[in-house]
């Protein structure tokens, strides 16, 4: 099959999943064309069956806002026609689903029929999408997509709750390639960050308000009172300066900011516990990546997170904002080596539910169904 993938090329989970999906499809012999405004951060160069098309928006002085969606639609028309694509798969509804619909309509006038699938990732529905100014377009684009998937049961429920959508939405969870997360332990990294055998806690995110990074830092400060521990913060975003100020005021010795990383798992795999304090999280890919490294997770119990982090097996869950509870759970896991070892095994075992070999066929079947529908079979 010849597939076009549209996604955000940044560090966000939706772009990571879209990239990994494209790579896995290419490995199985499909031809994959990424159509994005920048090269996806996790997309390696020069791979068989993988192509990249940049969507370049010119900076005309007339526009206060550049018409990205129109340029994307035009690029999709061009790539679909010239690369003879069979199907488009767009990740994140805004504005990719409506851009794909427009491209589909234009292509029809050229005698080209192509279906598009929209994967809803989370904030396109739960945060950005709930903005009333987007609602009519998102509802329309979801209804007109030839297939729609959501990354968790929770996100599927949220979509029906917040949008007047009637159509079927299929849950296909995010996935990881388990083999990519093995063999990443290095003594040198532990020695660098925890030279005296401290427990290493870690968090990865885009430091947006929805991640409530302050909660997990405050939980860590309680943990540190009870056992020798360090906290590594990976990623960057709008709340980083605020969190840095908090850390400087309380403790700069045990908290380290590592900034954005293209392969955070190289650090995460050497840690003892992953912390996620999000207000809402449709899935929690960063938590799944930690579990795939055999690192247990203390997270909030919001959105789709409980579908990923199984309470009492791969980690422990708390209500949003329950800082003391998060600290208590972290201490429970970390203060006994037997308990930590049990959670490590549990994390790996639960991560295996989301291995690529289980999830990729779900996308491939959907592609086949959608193509058969379009061809009237
Ligand atoms: O978490 C973000 O703010 C980024 C966003 C994205 O589009 O990359 O993440 C969403 O999609 C991820 C991949 O499906 C999910 O793992 C995240 O849980 C989801 N984020 C939220 O729901 C807040």
CSV table of C-alpha atoms and ligand atoms in Angstrom, one decimal:
chain,number,residue,atom,x,y,z
A,1,UNK,CA,0.0,0.0,0.0
A,2,UNK,CA,1.2,3.6,-0.6
A,3,UNK,CA,0.3,5.7,2.4
A,4,UNK,CA,0.6,9.4,3.2
A,5,UNK,CA,1.1,10.4,6.8
A,6,UNK,CA,0.4,13.9,8.1
A,7,UNK,CA,1.4,14.8,11.7
A,8,UNK,CA,3.1,17.4,13.9
A,9,UNK,CA,6.8,16.8,13.5
A,10,UNK,CA,7.6,18.0,17.0
A,11,UNK,CA,8.4,16.2,20.3
A,12,UNK,CA,4.7,15.6,21.1
A,13,UNK,CA,3.4,12.1,21.4
A,14,UNK,CA,1.1,12.3,18.4
A,15,UNK,CA,4.1,13.0,16.1
A,16,UNK,CA,6.2,10.3,17.8
A,17,UNK,CA,3.4,7.7,17.3
A,18,UNK,CA,2.8,8.8,13.7
A,19,UNK,CA,6.5,8.5,12.9
A,20,UNK,CA,6.8,5.0,14.5
A,21,UNK,CA,3.7,3.9,12.7
A,22,UNK,CA,5.2,5.0,9.3
A,23,UNK,CA,8.5,3.3,10.1
A,24,UNK,CA,6.8,0.1,11.1
A,25,UNK,CA,4.6,0.1,8.0
A,26,UNK,CA,7.7,0.8,5.8
A,27,UNK,CA,9.4,-2.2,7.4
A,28,UNK,CA,6.5,-4.4,6.4
A,29,UNK,CA,6.9,-3.3,2.8
A,30,UNK,CA,4.4,-0.4,2.5
A,31,UNK,CA,5.6,2.8,0.9
A,32,UNK,CA,5.2,5.7,3.3
A,33,UNK,CA,5.3,9.4,2.5
A,34,UNK,CA,5.4,11.9,5.5
A,35,UNK,CA,3.9,15.2,4.6
A,36,UNK,CA,4.7,17.7,7.4
A,37,UNK,CA,6.0,21.2,7.9
A,38,UNK,CA,9.3,19.9,9.2
A,39,UNK,CA,11.1,16.6,9.3
A,40,UNK,CA,9.6,14.6,12.2
A,41,UNK,CA,12.1,14.6,15.1
A,42,UNK,CA,12.3,10.8,15.3
A,43,UNK,CA,12.4,10.2,11.6
A,44,UNK,CA,15.8,8.7,10.6
A,45,UNK,CA,17.3,9.6,7.2
A,46,UNK,CA,17.6,7.4,4.2
A,47,UNK,CA,15.3,4.5,5.0
A,48,UNK,CA,13.9,2.2,2.4
A,49,UNK,CA,10.2,2.9,1.5
A,50,UNK,CA,10.2,6.2,3.5
A,51,UNK,CA,9.9,9.6,1.9
A,52,UNK,CA,9.5,13.1,3.3
A,53,UNK,CA,7.7,16.1,1.8
A,54,UNK,CA,8.0,19.5,3.4
A,55,UNK,CA,5.0,21.7,3.6
A,56,UNK,CA,6.5,25.2,3.2
A,57,UNK,CA,4.4,28.2,4.1
A,58,UNK,CA,5.6,31.5,2.6
A,59,UNK,CA,5.7,34.5,4.8
A,60,UNK,CA,3.6,37.1,2.8
A,61,UNK,CA,3.5,40.4,4.6
A,62,UNK,CA,-0.2,40.7,3.8
A,63,UNK,CA,-1.1,37.8,6.2
A,64,UNK,CA,-1.1,38.3,10.0
A,65,UNK,CA,-1.7,34.5,10.1
A,66,UNK,CA,-0.2,32.2,7.5
A,67,UNK,CA,-2.7,29.9,5.8
A,68,UNK,CA,-1.0,26.7,6.7
A,69,UNK,CA,-4.0,24.5,6.3
A,70,UNK,CA,-4.4,25.6,2.6
A,71,UNK,CA,-0.8,25.0,1.9
A,72,UNK,CA,-1.0,21.5,3.5
A,73,UNK,CA,-4.1,20.7,1.4
A,74,UNK,CA,-2.4,21.8,-1.8
A,75,UNK,CA,0.7,19.7,-0.9
A,76,UNK,CA,-1.5,16.7,-0.2
A,77,UNK,CA,-3.1,17.1,-3.6
A,78,UNK,CA,0.3,17.2,-5.3
A,79,UNK,CA,1.8,14.3,-3.4
A,80,UNK,CA,-1.3,12.0,-3.7
A,81,UNK,CA,-1.4,12.6,-7.4
A,82,UNK,CA,2.3,12.3,-8.2
A,83,UNK,CA,3.2,9.5,-5.8
A,84,UNK,CA,0.0,7.6,-6.5
A,85,UNK,CA,-1.0,7.2,-2.9
A,86,UNK,CA,-3.8,4.9,-1.9
A,87,UNK,CA,-4.7,6.4,1.4
A,88,UNK,CA,-4.0,9.3,3.7
A,89,UNK,CA,-3.6,8.9,7.5
A,90,UNK,CA,-3.7,12.2,9.4
A,91,UNK,CA,-2.7,12.4,13.1
A,92,UNK,CA,-4.3,15.1,15.3
A,93,UNK,CA,-7.6,16.5,14.0
A,94,UNK,CA,-6.7,20.2,14.0
A,95,UNK,CA,-6.1,21.2,11.2
A,96,UNK,CA,-5.0,18.0,9.6
A,97,UNK,CA,-8.5,16.3,9.2
A,98,UNK,CA,-10.1,19.3,7.5
A,99,UNK,CA,-7.0,19.8,5.3
A,100,UNK,CA,-7.3,16.2,4.2
A,101,UNK,CA,-11.0,16.5,3.5
A,102,UNK,CA,-10.3,19.6,1.3
A,103,UNK,CA,-7.5,17.7,-0.5
A,104,UNK,CA,-9.9,14.8,-1.0
A,105,UNK,CA,-12.5,17.1,-2.6
A,106,UNK,CA,-10.0,18.8,-4.9
A,107,UNK,CA,-8.6,15.4,-6.0
A,108,UNK,CA,-12.1,14.2,-6.8
A,109,UNK,CA,-12.3,17.0,-9.4
A,110,UNK,CA,-9.1,15.6,-10.9
A,111,UNK,CA,-10.7,12.1,-11.1
A,112,UNK,CA,-8.6,10.8,-8.1
A,113,UNK,CA,-10.4,9.1,-5.3
A,114,UNK,CA,-8.6,8.6,-2.0
A,115,UNK,CA,-9.8,7.9,1.5
A,116,UNK,CA,-8.4,9.5,4.7
A,117,UNK,CA,-8.2,8.3,8.2
A,118,UNK,CA,-8.1,10.6,11.2
A,119,UNK,CA,-6.4,9.6,14.4
A,120,UNK,CA,-7.5,11.6,17.4
A,121,UNK,CA,-4.7,12.0,19.9
A,122,UNK,CA,-6.1,13.9,22.9
A,123,UNK,CA,-5.6,17.6,23.2
A,124,UNK,CA,-7.3,18.0,19.7
A,125,UNK,CA,-10.4,16.8,21.5
A,126,UNK,CA,-10.0,17.5,25.2
A,127,UNK,CA,-8.3,20.9,25.2
A,128,UNK,CA,-7.8,22.7,21.9
A,129,UNK,CA,-10.8,21.1,20.3
A,130,UNK,CA,-13.2,22.0,23.1
A,131,UNK,CA,-12.7,25.7,22.1
A,132,UNK,CA,-16.1,26.5,20.7
A,133,UNK,CA,-14.5,28.3,17.7
A,134,UNK,CA,-13.2,24.9,16.4
A,135,UNK,CA,-16.2,22.8,17.1
A,136,UNK,CA,-18.1,22.9,13.7
A,137,UNK,CA,-14.9,22.2,11.7
A,138,UNK,CA,-13.8,19.3,13.9
A,139,UNK,CA,-17.2,17.8,14.0
A,140,UNK,CA,-17.5,18.0,10.2
A,141,UNK,CA,-14.0,16.6,9.6
A,142,UNK,CA,-14.6,13.7,12.0
A,143,UNK,CA,-17.9,12.9,10.3
A,144,UNK,CA,-16.4,13.1,6.8
A,145,UNK,CA,-13.2,11.1,7.6
A,146,UNK,CA,-13.4,7.6,6.0
A,147,UNK,CA,-12.1,6.1,9.2
A,148,UNK,CA,-11.6,7.6,12.7
A,149,UNK,CA,-9.5,6.2,15.5
A,150,UNK,CA,-8.9,7.3,19.1
A,151,UNK,CA,-5.9,6.3,21.1
A,152,UNK,CA,-7.9,5.2,24.2
A,153,UNK,CA,-11.4,4.3,25.3
A,154,UNK,CA,-11.4,7.4,27.4
A,155,UNK,CA,-10.7,9.6,24.4
A,156,UNK,CA,-13.4,7.9,22.4
A,157,UNK,CA,-15.9,8.7,25.2
A,158,UNK,CA,-14.6,12.3,25.4
A,159,UNK,CA,-15.1,12.8,21.7
A,160,UNK,CA,-18.8,11.7,21.9
A,161,UNK,CA,-19.3,13.8,25.0
A,162,UNK,CA,-17.8,17.0,23.6
A,163,UNK,CA,-18.8,16.9,19.9
A,164,UNK,CA,-22.1,16.0,18.3
A,165,UNK,CA,-20.5,13.2,16.4
A,166,UNK,CA,-22.6,10.1,15.5
A,167,UNK,CA,-20.2,8.0,13.5
A,168,UNK,CA,-18.2,5.0,14.6
A,169,UNK,CA,-14.8,5.6,16.3
A,170,UNK,CA,-12.4,2.7,16.6
A,171,UNK,CA,-10.0,2.5,19.5
A,172,UNK,CA,-6.5,1.7,18.4
A,173,UNK,CA,-4.0,2.3,21.2
A,174,UNK,CA,-0.6,3.8,20.8
A,175,UNK,CA,2.2,1.4,20.6
A,176,UNK,CA,5.9,1.0,21.2
A,177,UNK,CA,8.6,-1.2,19.7
A,178,UNK,CA,9.6,-3.1,22.8
A,179,UNK,CA,13.0,-4.2,21.4
A,180,UNK,CA,14.0,-0.5,21.1
A,181,UNK,CA,13.9,-0.2,24.9
A,182,UNK,CA,16.1,-3.0,25.9
A,183,UNK,CA,19.8,-2.9,26.6
A,184,UNK,CA,19.8,0.8,27.5
A,185,UNK,CA,21.1,0.5,31.0
A,186,UNK,CA,24.5,2.1,31.6
A,187,UNK,CA,26.5,2.4,34.8
A,188,UNK,CA,28.0,5.6,33.7
A,189,UNK,CA,24.6,7.4,33.5
A,190,UNK,CA,23.6,6.2,37.0
A,191,UNK,CA,27.0,7.2,38.3
A,192,UNK,CA,26.6,10.7,36.8
A,193,UNK,CA,23.2,11.4,38.2
A,194,UNK,CA,23.1,9.2,41.3
A,195,UNK,CA,26.7,8.8,42.4
A,196,UNK,CA,25.8,7.8,46.0
A,197,UNK,CA,23.2,5.2,45.0
A,198,UNK,CA,20.3,7.6,45.2
A,199,UNK,CA,16.9,6.6,43.7
A,200,UNK,CA,16.4,8.3,40.3
A,201,UNK,CA,12.9,9.7,39.5
A,202,UNK,CA,12.2,11.0,36.1
A,203,UNK,CA,9.6,13.0,34.1
A,204,UNK,CA,9.3,13.7,30.4
A,205,UNK,CA,6.9,16.2,28.9
A,206,UNK,CA,6.3,19.4,27.0
A,207,UNK,CA,6.0,21.4,30.3
A,208,UNK,CA,2.5,22.6,29.4
A,209,UNK,CA,0.1,23.6,32.2
A,210,UNK,CA,-1.9,20.4,31.6
A,211,UNK,CA,1.2,18.3,32.7
A,212,UNK,CA,1.1,19.9,36.3
A,213,UNK,CA,4.9,19.5,36.6
A,214,UNK,CA,4.8,21.5,39.8
A,215,UNK,CA,2.8,18.7,41.5
A,216,UNK,CA,5.3,16.1,40.7
A,217,UNK,CA,8.2,18.3,41.8
A,218,UNK,CA,6.4,18.9,45.1
A,219,UNK,CA,5.8,15.2,45.5
A,220,UNK,CA,9.5,14.6,44.8
A,221,UNK,CA,10.4,17.1,47.6
A,222,UNK,CA,8.4,14.9,50.0
A,223,UNK,CA,10.0,11.7,48.7
A,224,UNK,CA,13.5,13.2,49.2
A,225,UNK,CA,12.8,13.8,52.9
A,226,UNK,CA,12.3,10.1,53.3
A,227,UNK,CA,15.0,8.6,51.1
A,228,UNK,CA,18.0,9.7,49.1
A,229,UNK,CA,16.7,10.6,45.7
A,230,UNK,CA,17.2,12.7,42.6
A,231,UNK,CA,14.8,14.0,40.0
A,232,UNK,CA,15.5,14.3,36.3
A,233,UNK,CA,13.2,16.5,34.2
A,234,UNK,CA,13.3,15.9,30.4
A,235,UNK,CA,11.6,18.2,27.9
A,236,UNK,CA,10.9,21.9,27.6
A,237,UNK,CA,7.9,24.2,27.3
A,238,UNK,CA,5.9,27.1,28.7
A,239,UNK,CA,6.0,26.1,32.4
A,240,UNK,CA,9.7,25.3,32.5
A,241,UNK,CA,10.8,28.8,33.8
A,242,UNK,CA,8.2,28.6,36.6
A,243,UNK,CA,9.3,25.2,37.6
A,244,UNK,CA,12.9,26.2,37.5
A,245,UNK,CA,12.2,29.1,39.8
A,246,UNK,CA,10.4,26.7,42.2
A,247,UNK,CA,13.4,24.3,42.1
A,248,UNK,CA,15.9,27.0,42.7
A,249,UNK,CA,14.0,28.3,45.7
A,250,UNK,CA,13.7,24.8,47.2
A,251,UNK,CA,16.5,22.6,46.0
A,252,UNK,CA,18.8,22.8,43.0
A,253,UNK,CA,21.1,20.0,44.1
A,254,UNK,CA,18.7,17.1,43.6
A,255,UNK,CA,16.7,18.3,40.6
A,256,UNK,CA,18.3,18.4,37.1
A,257,UNK,CA,16.7,19.9,33.9
A,258,UNK,CA,17.9,18.0,30.9
A,259,UNK,CA,15.9,19.8,28.2
A,260,UNK,CA,14.5,18.3,25.0
A,261,UNK,CA,15.9,14.9,23.9
A,262,UNK,CA,15.2,12.9,20.7
A,263,UNK,CA,15.9,9.6,22.6
A,264,UNK,CA,14.7,10.2,26.2
A,265,UNK,CA,14.5,6.4,26.8
A,266,UNK,CA,18.4,6.4,27.0
A,267,UNK,CA,18.0,8.3,30.3
A,268,UNK,CA,14.6,7.0,31.4
A,269,UNK,CA,15.8,3.3,31.2
A,270,UNK,CA,18.4,4.1,33.9
A,271,UNK,CA,15.9,5.5,36.3
A,272,UNK,CA,13.8,3.9,39.1
A,273,UNK,CA,10.5,5.6,38.7
A,274,UNK,CA,8.6,7.7,36.2
A,275,UNK,CA,6.3,10.4,37.5
A,276,UNK,CA,3.3,11.9,35.6
A,277,UNK,CA,1.0,14.3,37.3
A,278,UNK,CA,-1.2,15.4,34.3
A,279,UNK,CA,-4.6,17.1,34.7
A,280,UNK,CA,-5.7,15.1,31.6
A,281,UNK,CA,-4.0,12.6,29.4
A,282,UNK,CA,-5.7,10.8,26.6
A,283,UNK,CA,-3.1,8.0,26.7
A,284,UNK,CA,0.3,8.9,28.2
A,285,UNK,CA,2.8,7.7,25.7
A,286,UNK,CA,5.8,8.9,27.8
A,287,UNK,CA,4.5,6.6,30.7
A,288,UNK,CA,4.3,3.7,28.3
A,289,UNK,CA,7.8,4.3,27.0
A,290,UNK,CA,9.0,4.3,30.6
A,291,UNK,CA,7.2,1.0,31.3
A,292,UNK,CA,8.8,-0.5,28.1
A,293,UNK,CA,12.2,0.3,29.8
A,294,UNK,CA,11.0,-1.6,32.9
A,295,UNK,CA,10.5,1.5,34.9
A,296,UNK,CA,7.3,1.7,37.0
A,297,UNK,CA,5.0,4.7,36.9
A,298,UNK,CA,3.4,6.8,39.5
A,299,UNK,CA,0.7,8.8,37.6
A,300,UNK,CA,-2.6,10.5,38.0
A,301,UNK,CA,-5.7,8.4,37.2
A,302,UNK,CA,-7.0,10.8,34.6
A,303,UNK,CA,-8.3,10.1,31.0
A,304,UNK,CA,-6.7,7.1,29.3
A,305,UNK,CA,-3.8,6.8,31.8
A,306,UNK,CA,-5.4,4.0,33.8
A,307,UNK,CA,-5.7,2.0,30.5
A,308,UNK,CA,-1.9,2.1,30.2
A,309,UNK,CA,-0.6,2.2,33.8
A,310,UNK,CA,-2.2,-0.7,35.6
A,311,UNK,CA,-2.7,0.1,39.3
A,312,UNK,CA,-0.7,-2.1,41.5
A,313,UNK,CA,1.1,-3.9,38.6
A,314,UNK,CA,3.0,-1.4,36.5
A,315,UNK,CA,2.8,1.4,39.0
A,316,UNK,CA,0.3,3.3,41.2
A,317,UNK,CA,-2.3,5.9,40.5
A,318,UNK,CA,-3.6,9.0,42.3
A,319,UNK,CA,-6.2,11.6,41.9
A,320,UNK,CA,-5.2,14.8,40.0
A,321,UNK,CA,-3.5,17.2,42.5
A,322,UNK,CA,-3.0,14.6,45.2
A,323,UNK,CA,0.7,15.5,45.8
A,324,UNK,CA,1.0,13.7,49.2
A,325,UNK,CA,-0.6,10.6,47.7
A,326,UNK,CA,1.9,10.6,44.8
A,327,UNK,CA,4.8,11.0,47.2
A,328,UNK,CA,3.4,8.2,49.4
A,329,UNK,CA,3.1,5.8,46.4
A,330,UNK,CA,6.6,6.7,45.2
A,331,UNK,CA,8.0,6.0,48.6
A,332,UNK,CA,6.1,2.7,48.8
A,333,UNK,CA,7.6,1.5,45.5
A,334,UNK,CA,11.1,2.8,46.0
A,335,UNK,CA,11.8,2.0,49.7
A,336,UNK,CA,11.8,-1.8,49.3
A,337,UNK,CA,14.0,-3.5,46.7
A,338,UNK,CA,11.6,-6.5,46.4
A,339,UNK,CA,8.7,-4.2,45.7
A,340,UNK,CA,10.6,-2.2,43.2
A,341,UNK,CA,11.7,-5.4,41.4
A,342,UNK,CA,8.1,-6.6,41.3
A,343,UNK,CA,6.9,-3.3,39.8
A,344,UNK,CA,9.7,-3.4,37.2
A,345,UNK,CA,8.5,-6.8,36.0
A,346,UNK,CA,4.9,-5.5,36.0
A,347,UNK,CA,5.8,-2.5,34.0
A,348,UNK,CA,7.5,-4.6,31.3
A,349,UNK,CA,4.6,-7.1,31.3
A,350,UNK,CA,2.0,-4.3,30.9
A,351,UNK,CA,4.0,-2.5,28.2
A,352,UNK,CA,4.0,-5.7,26.1
A,353,UNK,CA,0.3,-5.3,25.6
A,354,UNK,CA,1.2,-2.3,23.4
A,355,UNK,CA,4.0,-3.9,21.4
A,356,UNK,CA,4.0,-3.0,17.7
A,357,UNK,CA,3.2,-6.6,16.6
A,358,UNK,CA,-0.2,-6.3,18.4
A,359,UNK,CA,-1.2,-2.9,17.3
A,360,UNK,CA,0.1,-2.5,13.7
A,361,UNK,CA,-2.3,-5.2,12.3
A,362,UNK,CA,-5.2,-3.1,13.7
A,363,UNK,CA,-4.2,-0.2,11.5
A,364,UNK,CA,-3.5,-2.4,8.5
A,365,UNK,CA,-7.0,-4.0,8.8
A,366,UNK,CA,-8.6,-0.5,9.1
A,367,UNK,CA,-6.7,0.6,6.0
A,368,UNK,CA,-8.0,-2.4,4.0
A,369,UNK,CA,-11.6,-1.9,5.2
A,370,UNK,CA,-11.6,1.8,4.3
A,371,UNK,CA,-10.1,1.1,0.9
A,372,UNK,CA,-12.6,-1.7,0.3
A,373,UNK,CA,-15.5,0.7,1.3
A,374,UNK,CA,-14.3,3.3,-1.1
A,375,UNK,CA,-14.0,0.9,-3.9
A,376,UNK,CA,-17.5,-0.4,-3.1
A,377,UNK,CA,-16.4,-4.0,-2.3
B,1,LIG,O1,0.7,15.8,25.6
B,1,LIG,C1,0.6,16.7,24.8
B,1,LIG,O2,0.4,17.8,25.1
B,1,LIG,C2,1.0,16.4,23.3
B,1,LIG,C3,-0.1,15.6,22.7
B,1,LIG,C4,0.4,15.4,21.2
B,1,LIG,O3,-0.4,15.6,20.3
B,1,LIG,O4,1.5,15.0,21.0
B,1,LIG,O5,-0.2,14.4,23.4
B,1,LIG,C5,-1.4,13.7,23.2
B,1,LIG,O6,-1.2,12.6,22.3
B,1,LIG,C6,-0.3,11.6,22.8
B,1,LIG,C7,-0.1,10.5,21.7
B,1,LIG,O7,-1.3,9.9,21.3
B,1,LIG,C8,-0.9,11.0,24.1
B,1,LIG,O8,0.0,10.0,24.5
B,1,LIG,C9,-1.0,12.1,25.1
B,1,LIG,O9,-1.6,11.5,26.3
B,1,LIG,C10,-1.9,13.2,24.6
B,1,LIG,N1,-1.8,14.3,25.5
B,1,LIG,C11,-2.9,14.7,26.3
B,1,LIG,O10,-4.0,14.1,26.2
B,1,LIG,C12,-2.7,15.8,27.2
